Every structure is written in C-alpha cells, then in structure tokens.
Amino acid sequence: MAGSAVGLGNAWKFPTMVGNNGGSAFIVLYLLLTFGIAFVAFLAELSIGRLGGTDPVHSFEKLAPKNKNRWSLAGFFMIGAILIASFYMLVIGWILKYVFLSFSSLPNTTEEAGAMFGSLISNEFFNSFLCFTSVFCMVFFVVSKGIKSGIERLNVWMMPSLFILLIVMLAYSVSYTDGFIQAAKFLFIPDLCKITPDVVLSALGLAFFSLSMGVCVIPTYAASLSDGTNLVKSTLSIIFINILVGIMMGLVVFTFVFAYGADTTQAGPGLIFVSLATLFAKMGFVGNVLAVAFFISLLFAGVTSAVSMIEPFTFYLINKFKISRKLALTYIGVFVYILGILCIVSFYEPTSFTILNKSFFDILDYFTSNILMPIGAIVFSYFVGFILKKESLYILFGNFMNKLIFECWYFSLRYIVPIAILAIALYQILK
Ligand code: PFF
C-alpha cells in the first residue's frame, strides 16, 4: 500500500503544488486534511477490504446483502483508477525518456530545456508513444504475475531503492547550504494568508490522490492482508512514509531550484523536466549522476503506483467472469492503451485537441482527482459509517484502538468526513 501511495503525487504534484501555493502554509493544510479527513476515510476503506475479502464489487455485494445491486455500483469507482493509469503511465514514460537523457546530455539553459520538453510532448509522437508503450508493457507484465509474486515482489525492492536514492540526493543537497536553508524555510515556515478555498480543495484532492483513495485500490490491497495486521499502525506508517517522501522530494527539488535561482512557481512538468533538468546540466558530471538517480527514483515511485491502479479491475474481471488474469489484463490493457494514446494525440501538435479549453490529459486528471476521488471517498465513508454494523467494525479495529478513540473515529467518519468533503467540493463547483 505504501508502494501505491508513494508515487508521482509525492514527487511531482506535491512539490509543484507547494511551489504554486505559497510553500509551507500549503503543507500545514495538507497535513491537517490528511490527518483530519484522509486518515479517517482510509481506515474505512481498509475495513471494506478486510471485511469483504475480495474484489471491490463483490466485497460491497457481500457486505450489503439487502441492497447488493445498488451497493455493488460503489465498487465501480475502480474505473477511476484505470482512468488515472492512462495519463499516469504517460508521465512515467516521459520520466523514462529523461532517465536515458541523463546518461547523455541534458539541456543547458531553461529555454533549451523548455523547448526540449515541449518538443517531446508536442512534436515527437513516436518518442512519446515508445516511452508510454514501454512503461505500459512493464506495468502490465508485473500485474500479470499477480499480487504476491508480481506486485509485492516489485515493491519489496523498488521502495527501499527509492528511499536510498532519495537519502543520497538529500545528503548531497545539504552541501548547497544556502539553497538548502532557503528550501527548508520555504517548506517549513507557514504563510497562512496564501490559503484560499481553492487551495483547500487542491490540498484535499492531493491528500486523496497521494493516498490512492476513493478508487478501490486500498480495499483491493486490504483484501489480501493477513489477519493479524495492525491496521491503525499500518495506516499511520503509510501516511508517514507518504509525507516523508513528499517532503524529502520537496527539499531536494527546491534546494537545487533556490541554489540556481530558478522559478519556484513553475508548474509540474516545468519544475521537474525544465528547472531541474537544467540545474542538473549545470552541475556537470555530478549533475548527470544525480539526474540518473533522481529520474530512476521517480520511475520506481511511479511504477509501484501504476500497478496498483490496474489490480482492482483485474481482480474483479477474474472473479466475475472466471477468466484468466492474462485475458482480464488484455481487456483492461486495450482500454488503458487507447486512453493513453489519446492523451499523446491531444498534445501532439498536428492532431492536438482540447475539451473545454483543457487538454485531454488535464481533463482526466481534474475529473479523477477533484471529482471522482472525493465522491468515492464520501460513498465509501457513508457505506462504512451507516451500512456496515458498528460491532463488526469494533471487532476489526478494537485490538488496535481503545473504545474512546474508536468512538471518535466512528463519529468523525459518519458526520465530519462526508460533510467536510462535500462542503469543499460544492464550494468549488458553485463558486
Ligand atoms: N498515490 C499515487 C501517487 O501519489 O502518485 C497515485 C495513485 C495511485 C492514485 C493509485 C490513485 C491510485 F489508485
């Protein structure tokens, strides 16, 4: 689950959003929302998987036998994960391209870097296509091996490697004392006036996205946890690792950005593929080594998350139609591949198109992070808070939290979480 949670959300969205929304004030808000809302809802998602014990649709059916048809629909929020997979693997594809570039020559000026990245997405159809296809094959190959011998094996070596690479980069960035201090100030001294209602929704969207919530990934993974697993401790560890990686990434990225006087408000691709790529080039050979480490760590983080997006639907198709894992993956693969190619086509200049002034990529990103995931989280919280029996939940969590904490969690799940998510989401829609 930590492998699923830690991904491009931490490495790419987190530093970008921190940069765009005034630094540390955003982090404080993100922490409040993570602990106040996402944590409570995360435990609810875990309980669906633990008590249901199978794929999302069948878990909902099993847990709500009286209204099984209606509740089984909630399991289809897993389609959100498939939608995310399509554009997410495209970004991993760009990262793969930069891993190769890091071995040779990175752009020397931000203009050159901007032009290079711009050309990759809007003029080099074949390159984008090739990188996306390679990542696609890698991810589907891992999922085809199953949870234990594919996904778990991959996570078990990729996650520690990611950590080691990050620690090495962090240690190196400390040697840029001024830049490092500025980065730490930027990330840790709050500027509360920067927090607007818009920023609140984005932070909530990020909290859900970065914990892989609202799209049935957590219930699916939870279904294969062993009985004795301490759910509360595991959730706290996942949240902790997730935030730690986000902050470590933020420190590394902003140290270099400040040390070389680049722009902190650059957006996602700009920050990673333009500012950072140029900074690495300026450092000479060490820069190349760091760039390889950096882009490989992003690649690892991304791949472990991408595999988790494919698993829920695969598990469902296998159970529902009694088909092989390979066949299930073929159906899903066709769908994801077409969406991914549409993202590439929508960026590629000769065929580019927009919907409501947004690229197809942005539409998928906005729709999943800001609409599907929060709604999914409300539905799952409502289900656990109002449909599941309180006693079954107490049996599940009673060993890991005392009665008072359990009652607070339950109250917050029923009343605070759905209302808070709804209020924030409605404000955004109606404003
Ligand atoms: N949590 C992942 C990240 O931070 O990059 C993204 C993610 C994974 C979103 C799995 C949704 C999902 F189902």
CSV table of C-alpha atoms and ligand atoms in Angstrom, one decimal:
chain,number,residue,atom,x,y,z
A,1,MET,CA,0.0,0.0,0.0
A,2,ALA,CA,2.9,2.3,0.7
A,3,GLY,CA,4.1,1.5,-2.8
A,4,SER,CA,0.8,2.6,-4.2
A,5,ALA,CA,0.6,5.7,-2.1
A,6,VAL,CA,4.1,6.9,-2.8
A,7,GLY,CA,4.3,7.9,-6.4
A,8,LEU,CA,4.3,10.8,-8.7
A,9,GLY,CA,1.8,12.5,-6.4
A,10,ASN,CA,4.6,13.0,-3.9
A,11,ALA,CA,7.3,13.5,-6.4
A,12,TRP,CA,5.6,15.7,-8.9
A,13,LYS,CA,2.3,17.0,-7.7
A,14,PHE,CA,3.4,17.7,-4.1
A,15,PRO,CA,6.4,20.0,-4.8
A,16,THR,CA,4.6,21.7,-7.6
A,17,MET,CA,1.6,22.5,-5.5
A,18,VAL,CA,3.7,23.6,-2.6
A,19,GLY,CA,5.6,25.8,-5.0
A,20,ASN,CA,2.4,27.3,-6.5
A,21,ASN,CA,0.5,27.8,-3.3
A,22,GLY,CA,3.0,29.6,-1.1
A,23,GLY,CA,5.1,26.8,0.4
A,24,SER,CA,4.7,25.7,4.0
A,25,ALA,CA,1.2,27.1,4.5
A,26,PHE,CA,0.1,24.5,2.0
A,27,ILE,CA,2.0,21.7,3.8
A,28,VAL,CA,0.2,22.6,7.1
A,29,LEU,CA,-3.1,22.5,5.4
A,30,TYR,CA,-2.2,19.2,3.6
A,31,LEU,CA,-1.3,17.7,7.0
A,32,LEU,CA,-4.5,18.9,8.6
A,33,LEU,CA,-6.6,17.4,5.9
A,34,THR,CA,-4.6,14.2,5.8
A,35,PHE,CA,-5.0,13.5,9.5
A,36,GLY,CA,-8.4,15.1,9.9
A,37,ILE,CA,-10.1,13.6,6.9
A,38,ALA,CA,-8.0,11.2,4.8
A,39,PHE,CA,-6.8,9.1,7.7
A,40,VAL,CA,-10.4,8.5,9.0
A,41,ALA,CA,-11.6,7.7,5.5
A,42,PHE,CA,-8.5,5.5,4.8
A,43,LEU,CA,-9.4,3.3,7.8
A,44,ALA,CA,-12.9,3.0,6.4
A,45,GLU,CA,-11.5,1.8,3.0
A,46,LEU,CA,-9.3,-0.7,4.8
A,47,SER,CA,-12.3,-2.1,6.6
A,48,ILE,CA,-14.2,-2.7,3.3
A,49,GLY,CA,-11.3,-4.8,2.0
A,50,ARG,CA,-10.7,-6.7,5.3
A,51,LEU,CA,-14.4,-7.5,5.9
A,52,GLY,CA,-15.3,-8.1,2.2
A,53,GLY,CA,-12.2,-10.1,1.5
A,54,THR,CA,-12.4,-10.0,-2.3
A,55,ASP,CA,-12.5,-7.6,-5.2
A,56,PRO,CA,-14.3,-4.2,-4.7
A,57,VAL,CA,-17.6,-5.0,-6.4
A,58,HIS,CA,-18.1,-8.4,-4.7
A,59,SER,CA,-16.9,-7.0,-1.3
A,60,PHE,CA,-19.7,-4.4,-1.5
A,61,GLU,CA,-22.2,-7.1,-2.5
A,62,LYS,CA,-21.2,-9.3,0.3
A,63,LEU,CA,-21.3,-6.6,2.9
A,64,ALA,CA,-24.7,-5.2,1.9
A,65,PRO,CA,-26.7,-8.3,1.0
A,66,LYS,CA,-30.0,-6.5,1.2
A,67,ASN,CA,-29.2,-3.8,-1.4
A,68,LYS,CA,-26.5,-5.7,-3.1
A,69,ASN,CA,-27.2,-4.5,-6.6
A,70,ARG,CA,-27.2,-0.8,-5.6
A,71,TRP,CA,-24.1,-1.1,-3.5
A,72,SER,CA,-22.1,-3.1,-6.0
A,73,LEU,CA,-22.1,0.0,-8.1
A,74,ALA,CA,-19.8,1.6,-5.5
A,75,GLY,CA,-17.2,-0.9,-6.5
A,76,PHE,CA,-17.1,0.6,-9.9
A,77,PHE,CA,-15.2,3.6,-8.6
A,78,MET,CA,-12.3,1.4,-9.5
A,79,ILE,CA,-12.8,2.6,-13.1
A,80,GLY,CA,-11.3,5.9,-11.7
A,81,ALA,CA,-8.0,4.0,-11.1
A,82,ILE,CA,-8.0,2.8,-14.7
A,83,LEU,CA,-8.5,6.4,-16.0
A,84,ILE,CA,-5.7,7.6,-13.8
A,85,ALA,CA,-3.4,4.8,-15.1
A,86,SER,CA,-3.7,6.1,-18.6
A,87,PHE,CA,-2.3,9.6,-18.1
A,88,TYR,CA,-0.1,8.5,-15.2
A,89,MET,CA,1.8,6.0,-17.3
A,90,LEU,CA,2.4,8.7,-19.9
A,91,VAL,CA,4.1,10.8,-17.3
A,92,ILE,CA,6.2,7.8,-16.3
A,93,GLY,CA,7.0,7.4,-20.0
A,94,TRP,CA,8.4,11.0,-20.1
A,95,ILE,CA,10.4,10.1,-16.9
A,96,LEU,CA,11.8,7.1,-18.7
A,97,LYS,CA,12.9,9.3,-21.6
A,98,TYR,CA,14.7,11.6,-19.1
A,99,VAL,CA,16.5,8.6,-17.5
A,100,PHE,CA,18.1,8.0,-20.9
A,101,LEU,CA,18.8,11.6,-21.5
A,102,SER,CA,20.5,11.9,-18.1
A,103,PHE,CA,23.2,9.4,-19.3
A,104,SER,CA,24.0,11.7,-22.2
A,105,SER,CA,23.4,15.4,-22.4
A,106,LEU,CA,20.8,17.4,-20.5
A,107,PRO,CA,19.7,20.9,-21.7
A,108,ASN,CA,22.0,23.7,-20.6
A,109,THR,CA,19.5,26.6,-20.3
A,110,THR,CA,15.9,26.7,-19.2
A,111,GLU,CA,14.9,27.9,-22.7
A,112,GLU,CA,16.6,24.9,-24.2
A,113,ALA,CA,15.1,22.6,-21.6
A,114,GLY,CA,11.6,24.1,-22.1
A,115,ALA,CA,11.9,23.6,-25.9
A,116,MET,CA,13.1,20.1,-25.4
A,117,PHE,CA,10.3,19.1,-23.2
A,118,GLY,CA,7.8,21.0,-25.3
A,119,SER,CA,9.1,19.2,-28.4
A,120,LEU,CA,8.8,15.8,-26.7
A,121,ILE,CA,5.1,16.2,-26.0
A,122,SER,CA,4.0,18.2,-29.0
A,123,ASN,CA,6.3,17.2,-31.9
A,124,GLU,CA,7.8,13.8,-31.1
A,125,PHE,CA,4.8,11.5,-31.4
A,126,PHE,CA,7.0,8.4,-31.9
A,127,ASN,CA,9.2,9.1,-28.8
A,128,SER,CA,6.2,9.7,-26.5
A,129,PHE,CA,4.5,6.6,-28.0
A,130,LEU,CA,7.6,4.4,-27.5
A,131,CYS,CA,8.1,5.6,-23.9
A,132,PHE,CA,4.5,5.2,-23.0
A,133,THR,CA,4.4,1.7,-24.6
A,134,SER,CA,7.5,0.6,-22.7
A,135,VAL,CA,6.0,1.6,-19.4
A,136,PHE,CA,2.7,0.1,-20.3
A,137,CYS,CA,4.3,-3.3,-21.0
A,138,MET,CA,6.4,-3.1,-17.8
A,139,VAL,CA,3.4,-2.4,-15.6
A,140,PHE,CA,1.1,-4.9,-17.2
A,141,PHE,CA,3.8,-7.6,-17.1
A,142,VAL,CA,4.1,-7.1,-13.3
A,143,VAL,CA,0.4,-7.2,-12.7
A,144,SER,CA,0.1,-10.3,-14.9
A,145,LYS,CA,2.3,-12.1,-12.2
A,146,GLY,CA,-0.4,-11.5,-9.5
A,147,ILE,CA,-0.3,-9.7,-6.2
A,148,LYS,CA,2.2,-11.8,-4.3
A,149,SER,CA,4.7,-12.8,-6.9
A,150,GLY,CA,4.4,-9.7,-9.1
A,151,ILE,CA,3.2,-6.6,-7.3
A,152,GLU,CA,4.6,-7.4,-3.9
A,153,ARG,CA,8.0,-8.6,-5.2
A,154,LEU,CA,8.4,-5.5,-7.2
A,155,ASN,CA,7.5,-3.2,-4.3
A,156,VAL,CA,9.8,-5.0,-1.9
A,157,TRP,CA,12.9,-4.0,-3.8
A,158,MET,CA,11.7,-0.8,-5.5
A,159,MET,CA,10.5,1.0,-2.4
A,160,PRO,CA,13.8,0.6,-0.4
A,161,SER,CA,15.8,1.6,-3.5
A,162,LEU,CA,13.7,4.7,-3.9
A,163,PHE,CA,14.5,5.6,-0.3
A,164,ILE,CA,18.2,5.0,-0.6
A,165,LEU,CA,18.3,7.2,-3.8
A,166,LEU,CA,16.4,9.9,-2.0
A,167,ILE,CA,18.6,9.9,1.0
A,168,VAL,CA,21.7,10.1,-1.2
A,169,MET,CA,20.2,13.1,-3.1
A,170,LEU,CA,19.2,14.7,0.1
A,171,ALA,CA,22.6,14.3,1.6
A,172,TYR,CA,24.1,15.9,-1.5
A,173,SER,CA,21.7,18.8,-1.5
A,174,VAL,CA,22.7,19.6,2.1
A,175,SER,CA,26.1,20.6,0.7
A,176,TYR,CA,24.3,23.5,-1.0
A,177,THR,CA,23.9,25.2,2.4
A,178,ASP,CA,22.2,28.4,1.3
A,179,GLY,CA,19.9,26.7,-1.1
A,180,PHE,CA,19.1,24.0,1.4
A,181,ILE,CA,18.3,26.6,4.1
A,182,GLN,CA,16.1,28.5,1.8
A,183,ALA,CA,14.3,25.4,0.7
A,184,ALA,CA,13.7,24.4,4.3
A,185,LYS,CA,12.3,27.9,5.1
A,186,PHE,CA,10.2,27.8,2.1
A,187,LEU,CA,8.7,24.4,3.1
A,188,PHE,CA,8.5,24.8,6.8
A,189,ILE,CA,7.7,28.4,7.7
A,190,PRO,CA,4.0,28.9,7.2
A,191,ASP,CA,2.4,31.8,5.3
A,192,LEU,CA,-1.2,31.3,6.2
A,193,CYS,CA,-2.6,34.2,4.0
A,194,LYS,CA,-1.8,32.1,1.0
A,195,ILE,CA,-4.6,29.7,1.9
A,196,THR,CA,-7.7,30.3,-0.2
A,197,PRO,CA,-10.7,28.0,-0.6
A,198,ASP,CA,-9.3,26.9,-4.0
A,199,VAL,CA,-6.1,25.9,-2.3
A,200,VAL,CA,-8.1,23.9,0.2
A,201,LEU,CA,-9.8,21.8,-2.5
A,202,SER,CA,-6.5,21.2,-4.2
A,203,ALA,CA,-4.9,20.1,-1.0
A,204,LEU,CA,-7.8,17.7,-0.3
A,205,GLY,CA,-7.5,16.4,-3.9
A,206,LEU,CA,-3.8,15.9,-3.4
A,207,ALA,CA,-4.4,14.1,0.0
A,208,PHE,CA,-6.8,11.6,-1.6
A,209,PHE,CA,-4.6,11.2,-4.7
A,210,SER,CA,-1.4,10.7,-2.8
A,211,LEU,CA,-3.0,8.1,-0.6
A,212,SER,CA,-4.6,6.3,-3.6
A,213,MET,CA,-8.1,6.8,-2.1
A,214,GLY,CA,-11.6,6.8,-3.5
A,215,VAL,CA,-10.9,4.4,-6.4
A,216,CYS,CA,-10.9,1.0,-4.7
A,217,VAL,CA,-7.2,0.4,-4.6
A,218,ILE,CA,-7.0,0.3,-0.8
A,219,PRO,CA,-9.9,-2.1,-0.4
A,220,THR,CA,-8.4,-4.4,-3.0
A,221,TYR,CA,-4.9,-4.5,-1.4
A,222,ALA,CA,-6.5,-4.8,2.1
A,223,ALA,CA,-8.4,-7.9,1.0
A,224,SER,CA,-5.1,-9.8,0.8
A,225,LEU,CA,-3.7,-8.6,4.2
A,226,SER,CA,-3.1,-11.2,6.8
A,227,ASP,CA,-5.5,-11.3,9.8
A,228,GLY,CA,-3.1,-10.1,12.4
A,229,THR,CA,-2.1,-6.9,10.6
A,230,ASN,CA,-2.3,-3.9,12.8
A,231,LEU,CA,-4.5,-1.7,10.6
A,232,VAL,CA,-4.1,1.5,12.6
A,233,LYS,CA,-0.3,1.3,12.8
A,234,SER,CA,0.0,0.3,9.1
A,235,THR,CA,-2.2,3.3,8.1
A,236,LEU,CA,-0.1,5.7,10.2
A,237,SER,CA,3.1,4.2,8.7
A,238,ILE,CA,1.8,4.6,5.1
A,239,ILE,CA,0.8,8.2,5.8
A,240,PHE,CA,4.1,8.9,7.5
A,241,ILE,CA,6.1,7.4,4.6
A,242,ASN,CA,4.0,9.3,2.1
A,243,ILE,CA,4.6,12.6,3.7
A,244,LEU,CA,8.2,11.9,4.4
A,245,VAL,CA,8.9,11.1,0.7
A,246,GLY,CA,6.9,14.3,-0.3
A,247,ILE,CA,9.0,16.4,2.0
A,248,MET,CA,12.3,14.8,1.0
A,249,MET,CA,11.4,15.3,-2.7
A,250,GLY,CA,10.4,18.9,-1.9
A,251,LEU,CA,13.7,19.6,-0.1
A,252,VAL,CA,15.8,18.1,-2.9
A,253,VAL,CA,13.9,19.9,-5.7
A,254,PHE,CA,13.8,23.3,-4.0
A,255,THR,CA,17.4,23.2,-2.8
A,256,PHE,CA,18.5,23.0,-6.4
A,257,VAL,CA,15.9,25.5,-7.5
A,258,PHE,CA,17.0,28.1,-4.9
A,259,ALA,CA,20.7,27.3,-5.3
A,260,TYR,CA,20.5,28.1,-9.0
A,261,GLY,CA,17.9,30.9,-8.8
A,262,ALA,CA,15.2,29.1,-10.8
A,263,ASP,CA,11.5,29.9,-10.6
A,264,THR,CA,9.6,28.2,-7.6
A,265,THR,CA,6.2,28.7,-9.2
A,266,GLN,CA,6.9,26.6,-12.3
A,267,ALA,CA,4.2,24.1,-12.9
A,268,GLY,CA,4.6,20.2,-12.8
A,269,PRO,CA,6.5,19.4,-15.9
A,270,GLY,CA,8.2,22.8,-15.7
A,271,LEU,CA,9.6,22.1,-12.3
A,272,ILE,CA,10.9,18.6,-12.9
A,273,PHE,CA,11.6,18.5,-16.6
A,274,VAL,CA,12.7,22.1,-17.2
A,275,SER,CA,14.1,23.7,-14.0
A,276,LEU,CA,15.6,20.5,-12.5
A,277,ALA,CA,16.9,19.2,-15.8
A,278,THR,CA,18.8,22.4,-16.5
A,279,LEU,CA,20.1,22.5,-12.9
A,280,PHE,CA,21.5,19.0,-13.3
A,281,ALA,CA,23.2,20.0,-16.6
A,282,LYS,CA,24.9,23.0,-14.9
A,283,MET,CA,26.4,20.7,-12.3
A,284,GLY,CA,28.4,18.8,-14.9
A,285,PHE,CA,29.2,15.1,-14.4
A,286,VAL,CA,27.8,15.1,-10.8
A,287,GLY,CA,24.7,16.5,-12.3
A,288,ASN,CA,24.4,13.6,-14.7
A,289,VAL,CA,24.8,11.1,-11.8
A,290,LEU,CA,22.2,12.9,-9.7
A,291,ALA,CA,19.8,13.2,-12.7
A,292,VAL,CA,20.0,9.4,-13.3
A,293,ALA,CA,19.3,8.8,-9.5
A,294,PHE,CA,16.5,11.3,-9.5
A,295,PHE,CA,14.7,10.1,-12.6
A,296,ILE,CA,15.1,6.5,-11.7
A,297,SER,CA,13.7,7.1,-8.2
A,298,LEU,CA,10.7,8.8,-9.9
A,299,LEU,CA,10.4,5.9,-12.2
A,300,PHE,CA,10.3,3.4,-9.3
A,301,ALA,CA,7.8,5.5,-7.4
A,302,GLY,CA,5.6,5.8,-10.4
A,303,VAL,CA,5.7,2.1,-11.4
A,304,THR,CA,4.7,0.8,-8.0
A,305,SER,CA,1.7,3.1,-8.0
A,306,ALA,CA,0.7,2.3,-11.6
A,307,VAL,CA,0.5,-1.4,-10.9
A,308,SER,CA,-1.9,-0.8,-8.0
A,309,MET,CA,-4.3,1.1,-10.3
A,310,ILE,CA,-4.7,-1.9,-12.6
A,311,GLU,CA,-5.2,-4.6,-10.0
A,312,PRO,CA,-8.7,-3.8,-8.7
A,313,PHE,CA,-10.4,-4.1,-12.1
A,314,THR,CA,-8.3,-7.2,-13.0
A,315,PHE,CA,-9.3,-8.9,-9.7
A,316,TYR,CA,-12.9,-8.1,-10.4
A,317,LEU,CA,-12.9,-9.4,-14.0
A,318,ILE,CA,-11.2,-12.6,-12.9
A,319,ASN,CA,-13.8,-13.2,-10.2
A,320,LYS,CA,-16.9,-12.1,-12.2
A,321,PHE,CA,-16.3,-13.9,-15.5
A,322,LYS,CA,-13.9,-16.6,-14.3
A,323,ILE,CA,-11.4,-15.7,-16.9
A,324,SER,CA,-7.6,-15.9,-16.7
A,325,ARG,CA,-5.6,-13.0,-15.4
A,326,LYS,CA,-4.0,-12.6,-18.8
A,327,LEU,CA,-7.3,-12.2,-20.6
A,328,ALA,CA,-8.6,-9.8,-17.9
A,329,LEU,CA,-5.4,-7.7,-18.5
A,330,THR,CA,-5.9,-7.8,-22.2
A,331,TYR,CA,-9.3,-6.2,-21.9
A,332,ILE,CA,-8.1,-3.6,-19.5
A,333,GLY,CA,-4.9,-3.0,-21.4
A,334,VAL,CA,-6.8,-2.2,-24.6
A,335,PHE,CA,-8.9,0.4,-22.8
A,336,VAL,CA,-6.0,2.0,-20.9
A,337,TYR,CA,-3.8,2.0,-24.0
A,338,ILE,CA,-6.4,3.8,-26.1
A,339,LEU,CA,-6.8,6.5,-23.4
A,340,GLY,CA,-3.1,6.9,-23.1
A,341,ILE,CA,-2.7,7.3,-26.9
A,342,LEU,CA,-5.5,9.8,-26.9
A,343,CYS,CA,-3.5,11.8,-24.3
A,344,ILE,CA,-0.5,11.7,-26.6
A,345,VAL,CA,-2.6,12.7,-29.6
A,346,SER,CA,-4.2,15.6,-27.8
A,347,PHE,CA,-0.7,17.0,-27.1
A,348,TYR,CA,0.8,16.3,-30.5
A,349,GLU,CA,0.7,19.4,-32.5
A,350,PRO,CA,-0.7,18.2,-35.8
A,351,THR,CA,-3.5,16.3,-34.1
A,352,SER,CA,-3.9,18.3,-30.9
A,353,PHE,CA,-7.3,19.0,-29.5
A,354,THR,CA,-8.8,20.4,-26.3
A,355,ILE,CA,-12.1,19.9,-24.5
A,356,LEU,CA,-13.5,22.9,-22.6
A,357,ASN,CA,-10.1,24.6,-23.2
A,358,LYS,CA,-8.3,21.8,-21.4
A,359,SER,CA,-6.1,19.1,-22.8
A,360,PHE,CA,-7.5,15.5,-22.6
A,361,PHE,CA,-4.7,14.8,-20.1
A,362,ASP,CA,-5.8,17.7,-17.8
A,363,ILE,CA,-9.5,16.7,-18.1
A,364,LEU,CA,-8.7,13.1,-17.0
A,365,ASP,CA,-6.5,14.5,-14.2
A,366,TYR,CA,-9.1,17.0,-13.0
A,367,PHE,CA,-12.0,14.7,-13.2
A,368,THR,CA,-10.3,11.9,-11.3
A,369,SER,CA,-8.5,13.9,-8.6
A,370,ASN,CA,-11.1,16.6,-7.9
A,371,ILE,CA,-14.4,14.8,-8.6
A,372,LEU,CA,-14.2,11.0,-8.7
A,373,MET,CA,-11.8,10.5,-5.7
A,374,PRO,CA,-13.6,12.8,-3.3
A,375,ILE,CA,-17.0,11.4,-4.3
A,376,GLY,CA,-15.6,7.9,-3.9
A,377,ALA,CA,-14.3,8.8,-0.5
A,378,ILE,CA,-17.7,10.1,0.6
A,379,VAL,CA,-19.5,7.0,-0.7
A,380,PHE,CA,-17.1,4.6,1.0
A,381,SER,CA,-17.2,6.6,4.3
A,382,TYR,CA,-21.0,6.6,4.2
A,383,PHE,CA,-21.1,2.9,3.5
A,384,VAL,CA,-18.8,2.0,6.4
A,385,GLY,CA,-20.4,4.6,8.7
A,386,PHE,CA,-24.1,3.9,8.0
A,387,ILE,CA,-24.4,0.5,6.3
A,388,LEU,CA,-21.8,-1.7,8.0
A,389,LYS,CA,-22.5,-2.9,11.5
A,390,LYS,CA,-20.7,-1.0,14.2
A,391,GLU,CA,-19.9,-4.2,16.1
A,392,SER,CA,-18.1,-5.7,13.1
A,393,LEU,CA,-16.0,-2.6,12.8
A,394,TYR,CA,-15.2,-2.7,16.5
A,395,ILE,CA,-14.2,-6.4,16.2
A,396,LEU,CA,-11.9,-5.3,13.3
A,397,PHE,CA,-10.3,-2.3,15.0
A,398,GLY,CA,-10.9,-3.0,18.7
A,399,ASN,CA,-7.5,-4.6,19.1
A,400,PHE,CA,-5.7,-1.6,17.7
A,401,MET,CA,-7.5,1.3,19.3
A,402,ASN,CA,-9.3,1.9,22.6
A,403,LYS,CA,-13.0,2.4,22.9
A,404,LEU,CA,-12.9,6.2,23.1
A,405,ILE,CA,-10.7,6.5,20.0
A,406,PHE,CA,-12.9,4.1,18.2
A,407,GLU,CA,-16.0,6.2,19.0
A,408,CYS,CA,-14.2,9.4,17.9
A,409,TRP,CA,-13.2,7.7,14.6
A,410,TYR,CA,-16.7,6.4,14.1
A,411,PHE,CA,-18.3,9.8,14.8
A,412,SER,CA,-15.9,11.6,12.5
A,413,LEU,CA,-16.4,9.0,9.7
A,414,ARG,CA,-20.2,9.4,9.9
A,415,TYR,CA,-20.5,13.2,10.2
A,416,ILE,CA,-17.3,15.1,9.8
A,417,VAL,CA,-15.6,13.4,6.8
A,418,PRO,CA,-18.6,13.4,4.4
A,419,ILE,CA,-19.7,16.9,5.3
A,420,ALA,CA,-16.2,18.4,5.1
A,421,ILE,CA,-15.5,16.8,1.7
A,422,LEU,CA,-18.9,17.8,0.4
A,423,ALA,CA,-18.6,21.4,1.6
A,424,ILE,CA,-15.2,21.8,0.0
A,425,ALA,CA,-16.2,20.2,-3.3
A,426,LEU,CA,-19.5,22.2,-3.5
A,427,TYR,CA,-17.8,25.4,-2.9
A,428,GLN,CA,-15.5,24.7,-5.8
A,429,ILE,CA,-18.4,23.8,-8.1
A,430,LEU,CA,-20.7,26.7,-7.2
A,431,LYS,CA,-18.3,29.5,-6.9
B,1,PFF,N1,-0.9,7.7,-4.8
B,1,PFF,C1,-0.3,7.8,-6.1
B,1,PFF,C2,0.7,9.0,-6.1
B,1,PFF,O1,0.8,9.7,-5.2
B,1,PFF,O2,1.3,9.2,-7.1
B,1,PFF,C3,-1.3,7.9,-7.2
B,1,PFF,C4,-2.4,6.9,-7.2
B,1,PFF,C5,-2.2,5.6,-7.1
B,1,PFF,C6,-3.7,7.4,-7.4
B,1,PFF,C7,-3.2,4.7,-7.1
B,1,PFF,C8,-4.7,6.5,-7.4
B,1,PFF,C9,-4.5,5.2,-7.3
B,1,PFF,F1,-5.5,4.4,-7.4
